[in-house]
Coordinates of C-alpha atoms and ligand atoms in Angstrom, one line a residue:
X17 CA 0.0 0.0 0.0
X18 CA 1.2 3.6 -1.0
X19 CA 2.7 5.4 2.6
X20 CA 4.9 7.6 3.7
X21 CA 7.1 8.2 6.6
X22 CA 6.5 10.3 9.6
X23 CA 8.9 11.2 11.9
X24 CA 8.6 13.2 14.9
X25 CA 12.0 14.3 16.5
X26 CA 11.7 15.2 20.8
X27 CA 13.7 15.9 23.4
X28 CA 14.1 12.7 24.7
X29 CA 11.9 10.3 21.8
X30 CA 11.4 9.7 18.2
X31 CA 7.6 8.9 17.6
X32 CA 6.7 7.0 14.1
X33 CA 4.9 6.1 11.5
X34 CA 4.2 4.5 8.0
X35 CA 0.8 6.9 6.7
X36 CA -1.2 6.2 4.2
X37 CA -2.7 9.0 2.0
X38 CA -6.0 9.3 4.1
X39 CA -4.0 9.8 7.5
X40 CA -4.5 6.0 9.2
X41 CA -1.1 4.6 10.7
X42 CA -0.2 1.6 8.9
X43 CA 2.6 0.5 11.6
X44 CA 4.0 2.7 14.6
X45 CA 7.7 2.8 16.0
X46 CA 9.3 4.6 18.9
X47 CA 12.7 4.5 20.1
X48 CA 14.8 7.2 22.4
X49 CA 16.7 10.3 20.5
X50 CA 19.8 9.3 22.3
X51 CA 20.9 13.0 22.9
X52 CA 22.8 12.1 26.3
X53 CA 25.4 10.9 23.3
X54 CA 25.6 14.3 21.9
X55 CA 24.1 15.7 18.2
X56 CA 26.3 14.4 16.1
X57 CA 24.9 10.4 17.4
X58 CA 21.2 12.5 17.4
X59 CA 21.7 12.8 13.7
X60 CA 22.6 9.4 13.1
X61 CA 19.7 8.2 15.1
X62 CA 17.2 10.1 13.0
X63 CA 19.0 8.7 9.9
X64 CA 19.1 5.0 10.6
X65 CA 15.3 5.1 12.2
X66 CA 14.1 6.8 8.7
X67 CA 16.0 4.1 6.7
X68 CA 14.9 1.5 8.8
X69 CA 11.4 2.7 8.5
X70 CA 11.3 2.8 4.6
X71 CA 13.0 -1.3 4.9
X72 CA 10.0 -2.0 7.4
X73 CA 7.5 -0.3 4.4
X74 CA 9.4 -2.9 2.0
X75 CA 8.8 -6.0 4.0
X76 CA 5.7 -5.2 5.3
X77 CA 3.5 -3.3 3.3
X78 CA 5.1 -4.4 0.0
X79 CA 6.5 -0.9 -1.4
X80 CA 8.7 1.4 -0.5
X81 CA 7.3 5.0 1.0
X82 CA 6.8 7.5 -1.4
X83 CA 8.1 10.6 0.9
X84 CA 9.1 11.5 4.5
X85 CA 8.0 13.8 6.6
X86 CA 10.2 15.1 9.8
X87 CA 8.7 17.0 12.3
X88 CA 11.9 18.9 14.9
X89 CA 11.8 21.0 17.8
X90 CA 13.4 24.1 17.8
X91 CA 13.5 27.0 15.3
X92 CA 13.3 25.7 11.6
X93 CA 13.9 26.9 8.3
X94 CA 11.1 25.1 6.3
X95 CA 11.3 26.5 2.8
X96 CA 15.1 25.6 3.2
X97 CA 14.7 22.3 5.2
X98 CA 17.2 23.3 8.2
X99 CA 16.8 22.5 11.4
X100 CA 18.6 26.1 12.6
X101 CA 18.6 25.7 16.1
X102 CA 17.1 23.3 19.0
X103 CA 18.4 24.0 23.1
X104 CA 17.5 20.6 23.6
X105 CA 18.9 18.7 20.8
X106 CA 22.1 20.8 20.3
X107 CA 22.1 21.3 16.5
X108 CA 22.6 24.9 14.6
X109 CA 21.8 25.3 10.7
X110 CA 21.4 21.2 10.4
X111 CA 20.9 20.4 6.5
X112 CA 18.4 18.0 7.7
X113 CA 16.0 17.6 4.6
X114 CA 19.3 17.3 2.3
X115 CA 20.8 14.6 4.6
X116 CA 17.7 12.7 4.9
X117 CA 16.6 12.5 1.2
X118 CA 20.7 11.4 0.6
X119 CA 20.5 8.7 3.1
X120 CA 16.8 7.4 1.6
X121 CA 17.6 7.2 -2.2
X122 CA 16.4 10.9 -3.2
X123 CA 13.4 10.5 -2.1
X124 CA 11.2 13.7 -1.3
X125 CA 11.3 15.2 2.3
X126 CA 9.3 17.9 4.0
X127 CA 10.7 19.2 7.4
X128 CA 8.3 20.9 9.8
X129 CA 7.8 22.4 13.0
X130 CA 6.4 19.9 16.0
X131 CA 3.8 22.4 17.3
X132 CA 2.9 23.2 13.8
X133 CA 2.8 19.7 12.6
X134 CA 0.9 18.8 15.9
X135 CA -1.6 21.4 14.7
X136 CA -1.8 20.5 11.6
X137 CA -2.7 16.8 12.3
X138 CA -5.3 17.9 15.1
X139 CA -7.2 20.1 12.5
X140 CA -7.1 17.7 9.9
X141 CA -7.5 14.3 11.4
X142 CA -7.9 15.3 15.3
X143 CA -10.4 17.4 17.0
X144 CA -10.9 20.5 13.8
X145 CA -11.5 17.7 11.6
X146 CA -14.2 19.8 8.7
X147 CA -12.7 23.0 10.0
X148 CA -11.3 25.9 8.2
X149 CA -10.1 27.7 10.9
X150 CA -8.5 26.7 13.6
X151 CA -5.9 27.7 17.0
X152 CA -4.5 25.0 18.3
X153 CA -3.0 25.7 21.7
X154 CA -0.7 23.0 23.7
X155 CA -0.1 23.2 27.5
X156 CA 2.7 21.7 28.6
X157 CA 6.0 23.0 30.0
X158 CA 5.8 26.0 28.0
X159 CA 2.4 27.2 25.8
X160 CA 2.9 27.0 22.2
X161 CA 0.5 27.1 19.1
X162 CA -0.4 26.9 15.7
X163 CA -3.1 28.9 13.6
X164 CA -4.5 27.0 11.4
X165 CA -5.8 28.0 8.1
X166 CA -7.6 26.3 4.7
X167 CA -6.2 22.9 5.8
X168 CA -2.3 24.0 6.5
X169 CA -0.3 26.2 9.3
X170 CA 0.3 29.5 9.2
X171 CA 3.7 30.1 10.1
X172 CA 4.2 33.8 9.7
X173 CA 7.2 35.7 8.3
X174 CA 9.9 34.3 10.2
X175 CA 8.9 30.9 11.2
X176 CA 7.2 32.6 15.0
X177 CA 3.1 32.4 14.2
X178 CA 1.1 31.2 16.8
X179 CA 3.4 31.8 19.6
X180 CA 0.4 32.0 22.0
X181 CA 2.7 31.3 25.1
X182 CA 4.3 34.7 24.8
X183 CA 1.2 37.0 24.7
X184 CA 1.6 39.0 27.7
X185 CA -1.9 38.4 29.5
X186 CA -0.1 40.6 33.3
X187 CA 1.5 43.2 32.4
X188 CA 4.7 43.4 35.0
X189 CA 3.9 39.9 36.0
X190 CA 6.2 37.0 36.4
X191 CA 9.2 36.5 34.5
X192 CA 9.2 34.5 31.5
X193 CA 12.2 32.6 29.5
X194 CA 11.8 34.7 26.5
X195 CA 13.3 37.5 28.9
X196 CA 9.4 39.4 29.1
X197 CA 7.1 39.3 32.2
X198 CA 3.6 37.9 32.4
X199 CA 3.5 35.9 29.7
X200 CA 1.0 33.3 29.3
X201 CA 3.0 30.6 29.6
X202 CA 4.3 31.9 32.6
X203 CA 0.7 31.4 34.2
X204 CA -1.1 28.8 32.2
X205 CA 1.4 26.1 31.4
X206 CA 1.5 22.6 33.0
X207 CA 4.6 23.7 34.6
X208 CA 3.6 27.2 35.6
X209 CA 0.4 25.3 37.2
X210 CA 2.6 22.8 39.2
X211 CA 4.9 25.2 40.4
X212 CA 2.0 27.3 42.2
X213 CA 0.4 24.6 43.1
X214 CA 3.5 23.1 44.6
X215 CA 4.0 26.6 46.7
X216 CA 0.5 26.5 47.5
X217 CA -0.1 22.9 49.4
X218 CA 3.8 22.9 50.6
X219 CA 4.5 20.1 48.5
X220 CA 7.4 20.3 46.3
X221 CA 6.7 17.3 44.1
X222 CA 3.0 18.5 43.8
X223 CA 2.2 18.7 40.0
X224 CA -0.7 20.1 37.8
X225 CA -2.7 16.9 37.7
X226 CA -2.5 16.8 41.1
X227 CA -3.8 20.7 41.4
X228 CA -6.4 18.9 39.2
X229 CA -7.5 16.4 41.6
X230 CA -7.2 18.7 44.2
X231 CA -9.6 21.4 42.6
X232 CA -12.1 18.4 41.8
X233 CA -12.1 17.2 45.9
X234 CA -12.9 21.0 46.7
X235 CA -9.7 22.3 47.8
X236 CA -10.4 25.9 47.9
X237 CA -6.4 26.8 47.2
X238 CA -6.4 24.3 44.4
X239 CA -9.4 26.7 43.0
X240 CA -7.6 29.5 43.4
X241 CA -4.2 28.5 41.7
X242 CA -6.8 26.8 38.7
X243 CA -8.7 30.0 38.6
X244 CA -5.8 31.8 38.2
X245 CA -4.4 29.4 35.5
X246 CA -7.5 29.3 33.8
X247 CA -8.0 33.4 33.7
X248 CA -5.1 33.9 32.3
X249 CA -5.6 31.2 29.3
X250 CA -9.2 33.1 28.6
X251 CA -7.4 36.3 28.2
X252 CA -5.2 34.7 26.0
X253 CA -7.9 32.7 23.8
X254 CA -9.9 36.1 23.6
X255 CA -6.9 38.1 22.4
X256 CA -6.7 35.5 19.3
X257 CA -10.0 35.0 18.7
X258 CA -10.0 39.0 18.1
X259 CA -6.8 38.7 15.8
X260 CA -7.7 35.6 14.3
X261 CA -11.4 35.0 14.4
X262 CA -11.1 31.3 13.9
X263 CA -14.2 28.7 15.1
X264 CA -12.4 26.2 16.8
X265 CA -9.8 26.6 19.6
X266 CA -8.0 22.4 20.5
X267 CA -6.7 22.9 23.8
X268 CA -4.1 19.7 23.7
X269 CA -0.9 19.6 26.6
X270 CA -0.5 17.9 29.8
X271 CA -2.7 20.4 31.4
X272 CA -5.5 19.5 28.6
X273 CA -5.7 15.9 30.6
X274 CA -8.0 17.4 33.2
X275 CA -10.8 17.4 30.6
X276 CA -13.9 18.6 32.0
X277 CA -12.1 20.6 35.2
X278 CA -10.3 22.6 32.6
X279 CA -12.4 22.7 30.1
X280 CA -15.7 23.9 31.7
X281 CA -14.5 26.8 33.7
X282 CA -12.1 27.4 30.5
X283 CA -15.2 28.1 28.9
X284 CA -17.1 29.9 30.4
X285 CA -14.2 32.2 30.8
X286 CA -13.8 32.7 27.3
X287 CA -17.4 33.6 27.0
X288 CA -17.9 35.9 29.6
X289 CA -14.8 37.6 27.9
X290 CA -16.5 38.4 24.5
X291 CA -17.9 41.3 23.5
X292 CA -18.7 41.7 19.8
X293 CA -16.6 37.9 19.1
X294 CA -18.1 35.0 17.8
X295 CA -17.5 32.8 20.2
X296 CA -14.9 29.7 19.5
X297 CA -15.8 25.8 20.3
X298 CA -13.2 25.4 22.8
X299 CA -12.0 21.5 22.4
X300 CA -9.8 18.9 24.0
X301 CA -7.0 17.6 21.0
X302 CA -7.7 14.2 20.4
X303 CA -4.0 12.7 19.0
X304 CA -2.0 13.1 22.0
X305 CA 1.8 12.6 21.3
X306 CA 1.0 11.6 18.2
X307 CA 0.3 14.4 17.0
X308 CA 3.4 16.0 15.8
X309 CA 4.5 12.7 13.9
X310 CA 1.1 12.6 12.0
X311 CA 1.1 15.6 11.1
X312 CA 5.1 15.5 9.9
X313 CA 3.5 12.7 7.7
X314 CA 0.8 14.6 6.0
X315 CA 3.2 17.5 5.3
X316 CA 5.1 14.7 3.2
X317 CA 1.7 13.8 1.5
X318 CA 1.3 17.9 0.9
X319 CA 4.8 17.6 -0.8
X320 CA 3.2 15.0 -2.8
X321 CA 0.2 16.4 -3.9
X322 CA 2.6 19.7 -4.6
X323 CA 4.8 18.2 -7.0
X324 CA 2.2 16.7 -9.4
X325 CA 0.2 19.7 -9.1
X326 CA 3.6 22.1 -9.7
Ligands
ZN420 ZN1 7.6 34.8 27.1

């Protein structure tokens, strides 16, 4: 059967696939990034999974894939296919499309952004399935996002769209890695939520899901550290949905697994917010970490589709 490969490249894994055109997974893979060995054994690793992925689509599915898709953390150069810088993976201006296509026979391959790939895969196959326009948001140790338009990802100008986690929502509030104060991310992530919660109850291990459970038992501090959290994402949604208008807003993230305790309040937030807005269906993602390595494999189908059509 025709398929492709999709890769998603994180911190610490490498999540799979062989697609076929219509999105299902035809076999899944995972195995660690190995970055405790340094980049230069990172790059290998990405290398010798992609080639053993394409064997795997030769023995199993009885052709080889027609196109890869990579999806990296990081900044990215998309148009170029360079991976141009990742903290956590240690790579600057990495020819990553060129190496990959060499080491699979000149085959095509599209390189995309894990948020953005995430997004696209959520509104395509996920939770915006039949939608136009979409924000995807993802709470986790940071907030990041992806604005989603006429089936693809806008990126912007310089590769930064959708950086939700960096709207300032306080003004003078707390400081934020990107070297401004009261960011969003700074009060709404999964880690911003365990951290208060942590300084709330006394107990340094405490994390979000527990704030979760808490706030479900009828702590009234829990409350208080959610409400805060949950504000502060509202004020955020609302300042897109003015900007971007879209009709959907896919809350995905480790915070996202509260479901119903996030979601309801979340909600209602957002609507007492509007004024003249249309308010946005505000819904859980549905992939999960899969997300980014889907979507990586319907940018390689795009790639497809853009070639015969070019
Ligand atoms: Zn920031």
């Amino acid at each position: 059967m025709k398929h492709v490969i999709a890769l998603d490249v994180g911190g610490t894994g490498m999540k799979a696939a062989l697609l076929a055109q219509d999105g299902s997974v035809l076999l899944e893979a995972r195995r660690p990034t190995g970055r405790e060995h340094g980049t230069d054994a990172v790059v290998t690793a990405i290398l010798d999974f992609a080639a053993e992925l394409a064997d795997e689509g030769r023995t199993r599915l009885g052709s080889a894939p027609v196109a890869a898709g990579v999806a990296v953390p990081g900044t990215i150069d998309e148009k170029n296919g360079i991976a141009v810088f990742s903290a956590n993976l240690g790579w600057r201006d990495l020819p990553l499309r060129k190496l990959l296509g060499e080491r699979l026979g000149g085959l095509p391959v599209a390189l995309g952004h894990d948020v953005r790939t995430g997004g696209l895969a959520e509104g395509r196959i996920g939770a915006g399935r039949g939608v136009d326009r979409f924000l995807f948001v993802a709470l986790g140790t940071g907030i990041a996002g992806a604005i989603g338009i006429d089936g693809r990802i806008e990126a912007g100008a310089h590769g930064y769209g959708g950086e939700i986690g960096h709207v300032v929502v306080r003004p003078g509030g707390p400081a934020c890695g990107c070297g401004a104060r009261g960011c969003l991310e700074t009060l709404a992530s999964a880690s911003a939520v365990s951290r208060a919660w942590a300084d709330a109850c006394g107990d340094p291990d405490a994390d979000a899901a527990a704030c979760a459970a808490a706030v479900e038992a009828g702590d009234p501090r829990a409350a208080e550290v959610w409400r805060t959290a949950v504000d502060a994402l509202a004020d955020g949604i609302v300042l897109a949905q003015s900007l971007l208008d879209p009709s959907t807003v896919i809350v995905g993230g480790g915070l996202a697994e509260a479901g119903d305790t996030l979601f309801t309040p979340l909600r209602t937030a957002v609507s007492e917010r509007l004024t003249f807005q249309m308010p946005p269906v505000v819904v859980p993602a549905e992939l999960r970490d899969t997300a980014a390595s889907l979507g990586a494999g319907l940018l390689a189908w795009d790639l497809l589709s853009t070639e015969v059509t070019a």
